[in-house]
Amino acid sequence: MQSERFSLAALIGVVLIGMTGFGVFLPIFPFLALEVGATPTATTIAMGAYSLGQLISSPFWGRLSDRVGRKPILIAGLIGGVFSYLWLARAGSVEELGAARLFGGLMAGNVGAAFAAAADLADAKTRARNMGLLGAAVGFGFIAGPALGALLVGEQPTRTEFANVCFVSAGLAGAAALAALLLFGETLPQSARAQRGGARPRRLAMLATRPVLARFVAVMFLVIAAQALMETTFGLWAEAELEWGPRQVGWTLAALGVGAVLLQGGWAGAAARLLGERLTLLVGLALFAAGFGGLAVSHAPSTMAASLVALVIGIGLATPALNALIAAQAEETERGAVMGLSQSAGALGRVVGPLGAGALFDAFSPAAPFVAAALVILAALFVALGEPAREGLGIRD
């Protein structure tokens, strides 16, 4: 028990450091792209390149983690992040930015490996808690990261300041890789790896034969696509509607992270114990949709803040519940593959979302991506409502 707690604590620490590095860079990317002459559409496409890489590579990394363990994949993904950030620091065109983001996504096997490791360390009673704690680490990274990014850039950032942010992200990814090497203990026992043998569950076969898993994976795709619609255009919307710059956007994203940490660090697990994982997911999705709808009609910081409160509560409840429901569909020997499948669905959402976001922003209005995001979440709610209220491995048909 003590070693499992230490492994979980080490995993949370590694994810926290790595996501802080990701969060430092996130709010400045749209402004960096505009600095090199990109249009809003090109900016969102370049941002989506990361997720395209993740979509391609996540199943491979997930299957590999089932064979060689979680730790090597965790470290490899973080080292890949170091090189991606260094490339971004030197990029001089939107094409280079997109290529660097694509490379970062191809190497991003650490995310699925981390969630698979959290599932390795859980049983049915602690699954939502572990996913919530890992989600809280991600959320805290989005507090410290954007806040640090806001401190590193001025009101009118220079190209040098943008590069410095990339260097900080690279340093944090390197620190996370070192922490994983020294502190994180492997969570997948050798016996479980041996049982995998040569049998590989194929992605489409898994979805075709497990309708419950297919529903939850579809919800994951829709949820992440909606988030991507918002994330890739929030900075552009804030500049157009509120005349904000990267510093204000960074502080706002940090505030969102605070809410995510508070919810996922404890309240999400408590909600899942009280309501069950599925009902917690449904409540979260309803609040999610309300938050996006509020953003679509916001024209002032006050209404934006109220909408973001609903949004962050929705994210904080829905995300760990959904991850727990997906993890419940996996046997011990296939958790990496199942969580890799989940990450692929999320990555596909992060490809589709930015493509649609830029086009909607350019063709209609700055608020159009938020309207689309609200509709997408309503679709996710409809899909989730179609699933019988039974949880765990027993719900697989």
Short mmCIF file of C-alpha atoms in Angstrom, two decimals:
data_model
loop_
_atom_site.label_atom_id
_atom_site.label_comp_id
_atom_site.label_asym_id
_atom_site.label_seq_id
_atom_site.Cartn_x
_atom_site.Cartn_y
_atom_site.Cartn_z
CA MET A 1 0.00 0.00 0.00
CA GLN A 2 2.80 2.39 0.95
CA SER A 3 4.70 1.70 -2.28
CA GLU A 4 1.53 2.23 -4.32
CA ARG A 5 0.95 5.57 -2.63
CA PHE A 6 4.53 6.62 -3.33
CA SER A 7 4.21 5.54 -6.98
CA LEU A 8 0.99 7.51 -7.34
CA ALA A 9 2.56 10.55 -5.66
CA ALA A 10 5.60 10.32 -7.94
CA LEU A 11 3.35 9.96 -11.00
CA ILE A 12 1.35 13.02 -9.97
CA GLY A 13 4.58 14.98 -9.48
CA VAL A 14 5.91 14.01 -12.90
CA VAL A 15 2.64 14.92 -14.62
CA LEU A 16 2.47 18.20 -12.70
CA ILE A 17 5.95 19.30 -13.81
CA GLY A 18 5.38 18.21 -17.41
CA MET A 19 1.99 19.90 -17.70
CA THR A 20 3.36 23.08 -16.13
CA GLY A 21 5.81 23.19 -19.03
CA PHE A 22 2.95 22.66 -21.48
CA GLY A 23 0.87 25.31 -19.72
CA VAL A 24 3.66 27.92 -19.83
CA PHE A 25 3.65 27.77 -23.60
CA LEU A 26 -0.09 27.40 -24.28
CA PRO A 27 -1.38 31.00 -23.88
CA ILE A 28 1.44 32.57 -25.90
CA PHE A 29 1.16 30.29 -28.95
CA PRO A 30 -1.61 32.23 -30.77
CA PHE A 31 0.34 35.46 -30.32
CA LEU A 32 3.58 33.80 -31.43
CA ALA A 33 1.82 32.55 -34.56
CA LEU A 34 0.44 36.01 -35.30
CA GLU A 35 3.96 37.40 -34.77
CA VAL A 36 5.26 35.25 -37.65
CA GLY A 37 2.40 36.34 -39.92
CA ALA A 38 -0.19 33.60 -39.47
CA THR A 39 -3.93 34.14 -39.98
CA PRO A 40 -6.38 32.94 -37.29
CA THR A 41 -7.18 29.89 -39.42
CA ALA A 42 -3.49 29.06 -39.92
CA THR A 43 -2.89 29.59 -36.20
CA THR A 44 -5.54 27.07 -35.18
CA ILE A 45 -4.31 24.57 -37.78
CA ALA A 46 -0.76 24.87 -36.43
CA MET A 47 -2.07 24.30 -32.91
CA GLY A 48 -4.02 21.28 -34.10
CA ALA A 49 -0.88 19.72 -35.60
CA TYR A 50 0.10 18.56 -32.10
CA SER A 51 -3.11 16.59 -31.80
CA LEU A 52 -2.72 15.13 -35.28
CA GLY A 53 0.62 13.71 -34.15
CA GLN A 54 -1.00 12.41 -30.97
CA LEU A 55 -3.79 10.81 -32.98
CA ILE A 56 -1.27 8.93 -35.10
CA SER A 57 1.03 7.84 -32.29
CA SER A 58 -1.18 7.24 -29.22
CA PRO A 59 -2.27 3.68 -30.14
CA PHE A 60 1.36 2.71 -30.77
CA TRP A 61 2.54 4.18 -27.46
CA GLY A 62 -0.38 2.58 -25.62
CA ARG A 63 0.32 -0.91 -26.98
CA LEU A 64 4.04 -0.46 -26.36
CA SER A 65 3.40 0.51 -22.74
CA ASP A 66 1.47 -2.76 -22.29
CA ARG A 67 4.59 -4.63 -23.43
CA VAL A 68 7.51 -2.69 -21.94
CA GLY A 69 5.81 -0.89 -19.05
CA ARG A 70 4.64 2.65 -18.37
CA LYS A 71 7.91 4.19 -17.20
CA PRO A 72 9.92 4.04 -20.47
CA ILE A 73 7.02 5.55 -22.43
CA LEU A 74 6.55 8.30 -19.85
CA ILE A 75 10.22 9.28 -20.10
CA ALA A 76 10.37 9.05 -23.91
CA GLY A 77 7.36 11.34 -24.30
CA LEU A 78 8.84 13.98 -22.00
CA ILE A 79 12.20 13.93 -23.78
CA GLY A 80 10.36 14.34 -27.08
CA GLY A 81 8.68 17.39 -25.57
CA VAL A 82 12.08 18.93 -24.81
CA PHE A 83 13.10 18.78 -28.47
CA SER A 84 9.70 20.05 -29.62
CA TYR A 85 9.90 23.17 -27.43
CA LEU A 86 13.47 23.89 -28.54
CA TRP A 87 12.32 23.65 -32.15
CA LEU A 88 9.45 26.05 -31.45
CA ALA A 89 11.88 28.56 -29.94
CA ARG A 90 13.73 28.77 -33.27
CA ALA A 91 10.71 28.60 -35.60
CA GLY A 92 10.41 31.54 -37.96
CA SER A 93 7.23 30.69 -39.87
CA VAL A 94 3.83 29.19 -39.22
CA GLU A 95 4.91 26.10 -41.20
CA GLU A 96 7.82 25.55 -38.81
CA LEU A 97 5.54 26.09 -35.83
CA GLY A 98 3.16 23.47 -37.20
CA ALA A 99 5.98 21.01 -37.87
CA ALA A 100 7.35 21.42 -34.35
CA ARG A 101 3.89 20.92 -32.89
CA LEU A 102 3.38 17.81 -35.05
CA PHE A 103 6.65 16.34 -33.76
CA GLY A 104 5.63 17.09 -30.18
CA GLY A 105 2.35 15.27 -30.70
CA LEU A 106 4.04 12.24 -32.27
CA MET A 107 6.21 11.93 -29.16
CA ALA A 108 3.38 12.52 -26.66
CA GLY A 109 3.00 8.97 -25.43
CA ASN A 110 3.48 10.11 -21.85
CA VAL A 111 -0.15 11.23 -21.41
CA GLY A 112 -1.76 7.86 -22.12
CA ALA A 113 0.98 6.06 -20.17
CA ALA A 114 0.32 8.25 -17.14
CA PHE A 115 -3.41 7.51 -17.12
CA ALA A 116 -2.74 3.80 -17.67
CA ALA A 117 -0.34 3.87 -14.71
CA ALA A 118 -2.99 5.56 -12.56
CA ALA A 119 -5.42 2.78 -13.53
CA ASP A 120 -2.77 0.15 -12.69
CA LEU A 121 -2.63 1.57 -9.16
CA ALA A 122 -6.42 1.60 -8.67
CA ASP A 123 -9.25 -0.76 -7.91
CA ALA A 124 -12.96 -0.17 -8.51
CA LYS A 125 -13.25 1.98 -5.37
CA THR A 126 -10.21 4.18 -6.04
CA ARG A 127 -10.40 4.46 -9.84
CA ALA A 128 -12.26 7.79 -9.96
CA ARG A 129 -10.06 9.14 -7.15
CA ASN A 130 -6.84 8.27 -8.99
CA MET A 131 -8.11 9.76 -12.23
CA GLY A 132 -9.22 12.84 -10.34
CA LEU A 133 -5.84 13.27 -8.65
CA LEU A 134 -4.05 12.91 -11.97
CA GLY A 135 -6.50 15.35 -13.51
CA ALA A 136 -5.76 17.73 -10.65
CA ALA A 137 -2.06 17.53 -11.47
CA VAL A 138 -2.89 18.48 -15.04
CA GLY A 139 -5.08 21.29 -13.75
CA PHE A 140 -2.40 22.58 -11.40
CA GLY A 141 0.01 22.59 -14.33
CA PHE A 142 -2.48 24.87 -16.04
CA ILE A 143 -2.38 27.17 -13.02
CA ALA A 144 1.37 27.42 -12.62
CA GLY A 145 2.11 27.24 -16.34
CA PRO A 146 0.00 30.10 -17.73
CA ALA A 147 0.76 32.21 -14.65
CA LEU A 148 4.50 31.71 -15.21
CA GLY A 149 4.04 32.40 -18.91
CA ALA A 150 2.23 35.64 -18.09
CA LEU A 151 5.15 36.71 -15.90
CA LEU A 152 7.70 35.89 -18.61
CA VAL A 153 6.13 38.10 -21.28
CA GLY A 154 5.30 41.79 -21.27
CA GLU A 155 2.23 43.63 -22.46
CA GLN A 156 3.74 43.74 -25.97
CA PRO A 157 5.93 40.61 -26.09
CA THR A 158 9.04 40.51 -28.26
CA ARG A 159 10.24 37.53 -30.28
CA THR A 160 12.97 36.98 -27.69
CA GLU A 161 10.40 36.76 -24.89
CA PHE A 162 8.43 34.20 -26.88
CA ALA A 163 11.60 32.12 -27.32
CA ASN A 164 12.37 32.35 -23.59
CA VAL A 165 8.96 30.87 -22.79
CA CYS A 166 9.74 27.93 -25.08
CA PHE A 167 13.08 27.42 -23.32
CA VAL A 168 11.33 27.35 -19.94
CA SER A 169 8.87 24.75 -21.27
CA ALA A 170 11.78 22.63 -22.51
CA GLY A 171 13.50 22.87 -19.13
CA LEU A 172 10.38 21.77 -17.28
CA ALA A 173 9.83 18.82 -19.62
CA GLY A 174 13.44 17.78 -19.03
CA ALA A 175 12.98 18.08 -15.26
CA ALA A 176 9.86 15.91 -15.45
CA ALA A 177 11.76 13.25 -17.43
CA LEU A 178 14.50 13.22 -14.79
CA ALA A 179 11.92 12.95 -12.01
CA ALA A 180 10.27 10.02 -13.79
CA LEU A 181 13.63 8.29 -14.16
CA LEU A 182 14.62 8.71 -10.51
CA LEU A 183 11.35 8.62 -8.57
CA PHE A 184 8.62 6.83 -10.50
CA GLY A 185 8.33 3.07 -9.99
CA GLU A 186 6.98 0.85 -12.74
CA THR A 187 3.29 0.05 -12.18
CA LEU A 188 2.78 -2.76 -14.71
CA PRO A 189 4.07 -6.06 -13.29
CA GLN A 190 6.14 -8.34 -15.49
CA SER A 191 3.51 -11.05 -15.21
CA ALA A 192 0.86 -8.79 -16.72
CA ARG A 193 3.17 -7.92 -19.60
CA ALA A 194 3.90 -11.58 -20.22
CA GLN A 195 0.16 -12.35 -20.48
CA ARG A 196 -0.16 -9.98 -23.42
CA GLY A 197 1.80 -12.36 -25.62
CA GLY A 198 1.31 -11.79 -29.31
CA ALA A 199 -2.40 -11.02 -29.08
CA ARG A 200 -3.06 -7.38 -29.85
CA PRO A 201 -6.53 -5.92 -29.44
CA ARG A 202 -7.22 -3.92 -32.58
CA ARG A 203 -8.81 -0.53 -32.12
CA LEU A 204 -11.77 -0.99 -34.44
CA ALA A 205 -12.40 -4.51 -33.15
CA MET A 206 -12.41 -3.23 -29.58
CA LEU A 207 -15.01 -0.61 -30.44
CA ALA A 208 -17.10 -2.98 -32.56
CA THR A 209 -17.30 -5.66 -29.87
CA ARG A 210 -17.63 -3.35 -26.85
CA PRO A 211 -20.50 -0.89 -27.38
CA VAL A 212 -20.12 0.56 -23.88
CA LEU A 213 -16.47 1.40 -24.54
CA ALA A 214 -17.42 2.79 -27.95
CA ARG A 215 -19.96 5.16 -26.39
CA PHE A 216 -17.53 6.50 -23.82
CA VAL A 217 -14.78 6.90 -26.42
CA ALA A 218 -17.24 8.83 -28.61
CA VAL A 219 -18.02 11.08 -25.64
CA MET A 220 -14.28 11.63 -25.13
CA PHE A 221 -13.93 12.70 -28.77
CA LEU A 222 -16.81 15.17 -28.51
CA VAL A 223 -15.67 16.61 -25.16
CA ILE A 224 -12.11 17.20 -26.34
CA ALA A 225 -13.28 18.61 -29.69
CA ALA A 226 -15.41 21.14 -27.80
CA GLN A 227 -12.53 22.06 -25.51
CA ALA A 228 -10.26 22.51 -28.52
CA LEU A 229 -12.80 24.80 -30.17
CA MET A 230 -12.55 27.05 -27.13
CA GLU A 231 -8.85 26.72 -26.30
CA THR A 232 -7.57 27.52 -29.78
CA THR A 233 -9.66 30.66 -30.19
CA PHE A 234 -9.97 31.97 -26.61
CA GLY A 235 -6.91 34.19 -26.97
CA LEU A 236 -8.12 35.48 -30.34
CA TRP A 237 -11.63 36.06 -28.92
CA ALA A 238 -10.25 37.87 -25.87
CA GLU A 239 -8.18 40.13 -28.12
CA ALA A 240 -11.18 40.91 -30.35
CA GLU A 241 -13.86 41.31 -27.64
CA LEU A 242 -11.90 42.51 -24.60
CA GLU A 243 -8.71 43.91 -26.20
CA TRP A 244 -6.62 41.54 -24.08
CA GLY A 245 -3.06 40.39 -24.68
CA PRO A 246 -1.14 37.21 -23.75
CA ARG A 247 -0.66 38.31 -20.13
CA GLN A 248 -4.39 38.61 -19.40
CA VAL A 249 -5.09 35.38 -21.27
CA GLY A 250 -2.39 33.63 -19.24
CA TRP A 251 -3.84 34.77 -15.91
CA THR A 252 -7.33 33.71 -17.00
CA LEU A 253 -6.16 30.22 -17.95
CA ALA A 254 -4.36 30.04 -14.60
CA ALA A 255 -7.63 30.87 -12.82
CA LEU A 256 -9.34 28.07 -14.74
CA GLY A 257 -6.61 25.73 -13.52
CA VAL A 258 -7.34 26.68 -9.91
CA GLY A 259 -10.93 25.55 -10.30
CA ALA A 260 -9.88 22.34 -12.03
CA VAL A 261 -7.46 21.47 -9.22
CA LEU A 262 -10.02 22.09 -6.48
CA LEU A 263 -12.59 19.92 -8.23
CA GLN A 264 -10.45 17.08 -9.53
CA GLY A 265 -8.23 16.94 -6.47
CA GLY A 266 -11.06 15.88 -4.18
CA TRP A 267 -14.57 16.98 -5.07
CA ALA A 268 -14.78 14.96 -8.29
CA GLY A 269 -13.95 11.75 -6.42
CA ALA A 270 -16.51 12.59 -3.74
CA ALA A 271 -19.13 13.33 -6.40
CA ALA A 272 -18.43 9.99 -8.08
CA ARG A 273 -18.82 8.15 -4.76
CA LEU A 274 -22.09 9.96 -4.06
CA LEU A 275 -23.68 10.02 -7.51
CA GLY A 276 -21.79 7.30 -9.37
CA GLU A 277 -19.37 7.87 -12.22
CA ARG A 278 -22.01 8.03 -14.95
CA LEU A 279 -24.29 10.58 -13.24
CA THR A 280 -21.25 12.69 -12.34
CA LEU A 281 -20.35 12.66 -16.04
CA LEU A 282 -23.86 13.77 -17.03
CA VAL A 283 -23.94 16.65 -14.53
CA GLY A 284 -20.50 17.77 -15.68
CA LEU A 285 -21.53 17.74 -19.34
CA ALA A 286 -24.64 19.83 -18.62
CA LEU A 287 -22.53 22.48 -16.85
CA PHE A 288 -19.97 22.26 -19.64
CA ALA A 289 -22.61 23.15 -22.25
CA ALA A 290 -23.95 26.00 -20.10
CA GLY A 291 -20.47 27.49 -19.78
CA PHE A 292 -19.87 27.47 -23.53
CA GLY A 293 -23.28 29.00 -24.15
CA GLY A 294 -22.51 31.78 -21.69
CA LEU A 295 -19.17 32.52 -23.34
CA ALA A 296 -20.89 32.83 -26.71
CA VAL A 297 -22.96 35.79 -25.47
CA SER A 298 -20.28 37.39 -23.27
CA HIS A 299 -18.96 40.84 -24.12
CA ALA A 300 -17.48 41.83 -20.76
CA PRO A 301 -15.11 40.29 -18.19
CA SER A 302 -17.94 39.82 -15.65
CA THR A 303 -20.14 37.65 -17.88
CA MET A 304 -17.06 35.84 -19.15
CA ALA A 305 -16.06 35.01 -15.56
CA ALA A 306 -19.50 33.61 -14.72
CA SER A 307 -19.43 31.44 -17.84
CA LEU A 308 -15.94 30.18 -17.05
CA VAL A 309 -17.07 29.15 -13.55
CA ALA A 310 -19.72 26.85 -15.05
CA LEU A 311 -17.21 25.64 -17.60
CA VAL A 312 -14.52 24.73 -15.10
CA ILE A 313 -16.99 22.93 -12.79
CA GLY A 314 -18.20 20.96 -15.80
CA ILE A 315 -14.66 20.04 -16.82
CA GLY A 316 -13.72 19.16 -13.25
CA LEU A 317 -16.63 16.76 -12.83
CA ALA A 318 -16.86 15.26 -16.32
CA THR A 319 -13.20 14.57 -17.13
CA PRO A 320 -12.20 12.25 -14.24
CA ALA A 321 -15.57 10.47 -14.37
CA LEU A 322 -15.17 9.83 -18.10
CA ASN A 323 -11.58 8.60 -17.71
CA ALA A 324 -12.69 6.29 -14.90
CA LEU A 325 -15.55 4.87 -16.98
CA ILE A 326 -13.19 4.20 -19.89
CA ALA A 327 -10.56 2.61 -17.61
CA ALA A 328 -13.29 0.33 -16.21
CA GLN A 329 -13.61 -1.27 -19.66
CA ALA A 330 -10.02 -2.57 -19.64
CA GLU A 331 -8.50 -5.73 -18.28
CA GLU A 332 -5.13 -5.36 -16.56
CA THR A 333 -3.24 -6.53 -19.64
CA GLU A 334 -4.87 -4.03 -22.01
CA ARG A 335 -5.10 -0.81 -20.00
CA GLY A 336 -2.40 0.85 -22.06
CA ALA A 337 -4.20 -0.03 -25.28
CA VAL A 338 -7.58 1.16 -23.99
CA MET A 339 -6.21 4.41 -22.57
CA GLY A 340 -4.24 4.86 -25.80
CA LEU A 341 -7.52 4.46 -27.68
CA SER A 342 -9.04 7.10 -25.42
CA GLN A 343 -6.10 9.42 -26.08
CA SER A 344 -6.52 8.82 -29.82
CA ALA A 345 -10.16 9.87 -29.60
CA GLY A 346 -9.12 12.97 -27.69
CA ALA A 347 -6.38 13.69 -30.19
CA LEU A 348 -8.85 13.38 -33.07
CA GLY A 349 -11.02 15.90 -31.25
CA ARG A 350 -8.05 18.22 -30.94
CA VAL A 351 -7.46 17.92 -34.69
CA VAL A 352 -11.08 18.51 -35.71
CA GLY A 353 -11.76 21.22 -33.13
CA PRO A 354 -9.02 23.68 -34.18
CA LEU A 355 -9.81 23.21 -37.87
CA GLY A 356 -13.43 24.14 -37.27
CA ALA A 357 -12.58 26.88 -34.77
CA GLY A 358 -10.45 28.93 -37.13
CA ALA A 359 -12.94 28.65 -39.98
CA LEU A 360 -15.87 29.64 -37.74
CA PHE A 361 -13.90 32.56 -36.28
CA ASP A 362 -12.98 33.88 -39.73
CA ALA A 363 -16.31 33.24 -41.45
CA PHE A 364 -18.82 34.26 -38.77
CA SER A 365 -17.75 35.92 -35.53
CA PRO A 366 -15.33 35.55 -32.60
CA ALA A 367 -18.14 33.90 -30.59
CA ALA A 368 -19.04 31.32 -33.25
CA PRO A 369 -16.58 28.65 -31.97
CA PHE A 370 -18.22 28.82 -28.52
CA VAL A 371 -21.69 28.27 -30.02
CA ALA A 372 -20.34 25.24 -31.87
CA ALA A 373 -18.67 23.96 -28.68
CA ALA A 374 -21.97 24.16 -26.76
CA LEU A 375 -23.73 22.15 -29.48
CA VAL A 376 -20.96 19.54 -29.49
CA ILE A 377 -21.24 19.07 -25.72
CA LEU A 378 -25.01 18.68 -26.04
CA ALA A 379 -24.31 15.90 -28.54
CA ALA A 380 -21.92 14.29 -26.03
CA LEU A 381 -24.64 14.49 -23.37
CA PHE A 382 -27.08 12.76 -25.73
CA VAL A 383 -24.57 9.95 -26.39
CA ALA A 384 -23.83 9.53 -22.67
CA LEU A 385 -27.55 9.47 -21.82
CA GLY A 386 -27.98 6.49 -24.11
CA GLU A 387 -25.75 4.35 -21.91
CA PRO A 388 -27.52 2.26 -19.22
CA ALA A 389 -26.65 3.31 -15.68
CA ARG A 390 -24.35 0.36 -15.01
CA GLU A 391 -20.65 0.79 -14.38
CA GLY A 392 -17.51 -1.32 -14.30
CA LEU A 393 -16.42 -4.31 -16.34
CA GLY A 394 -19.86 -5.80 -16.04
CA ILE A 395 -21.37 -3.27 -18.41
CA ARG A 396 -19.51 -4.52 -21.45
CA ASP A 397 -21.94 -6.18 -23.79
#
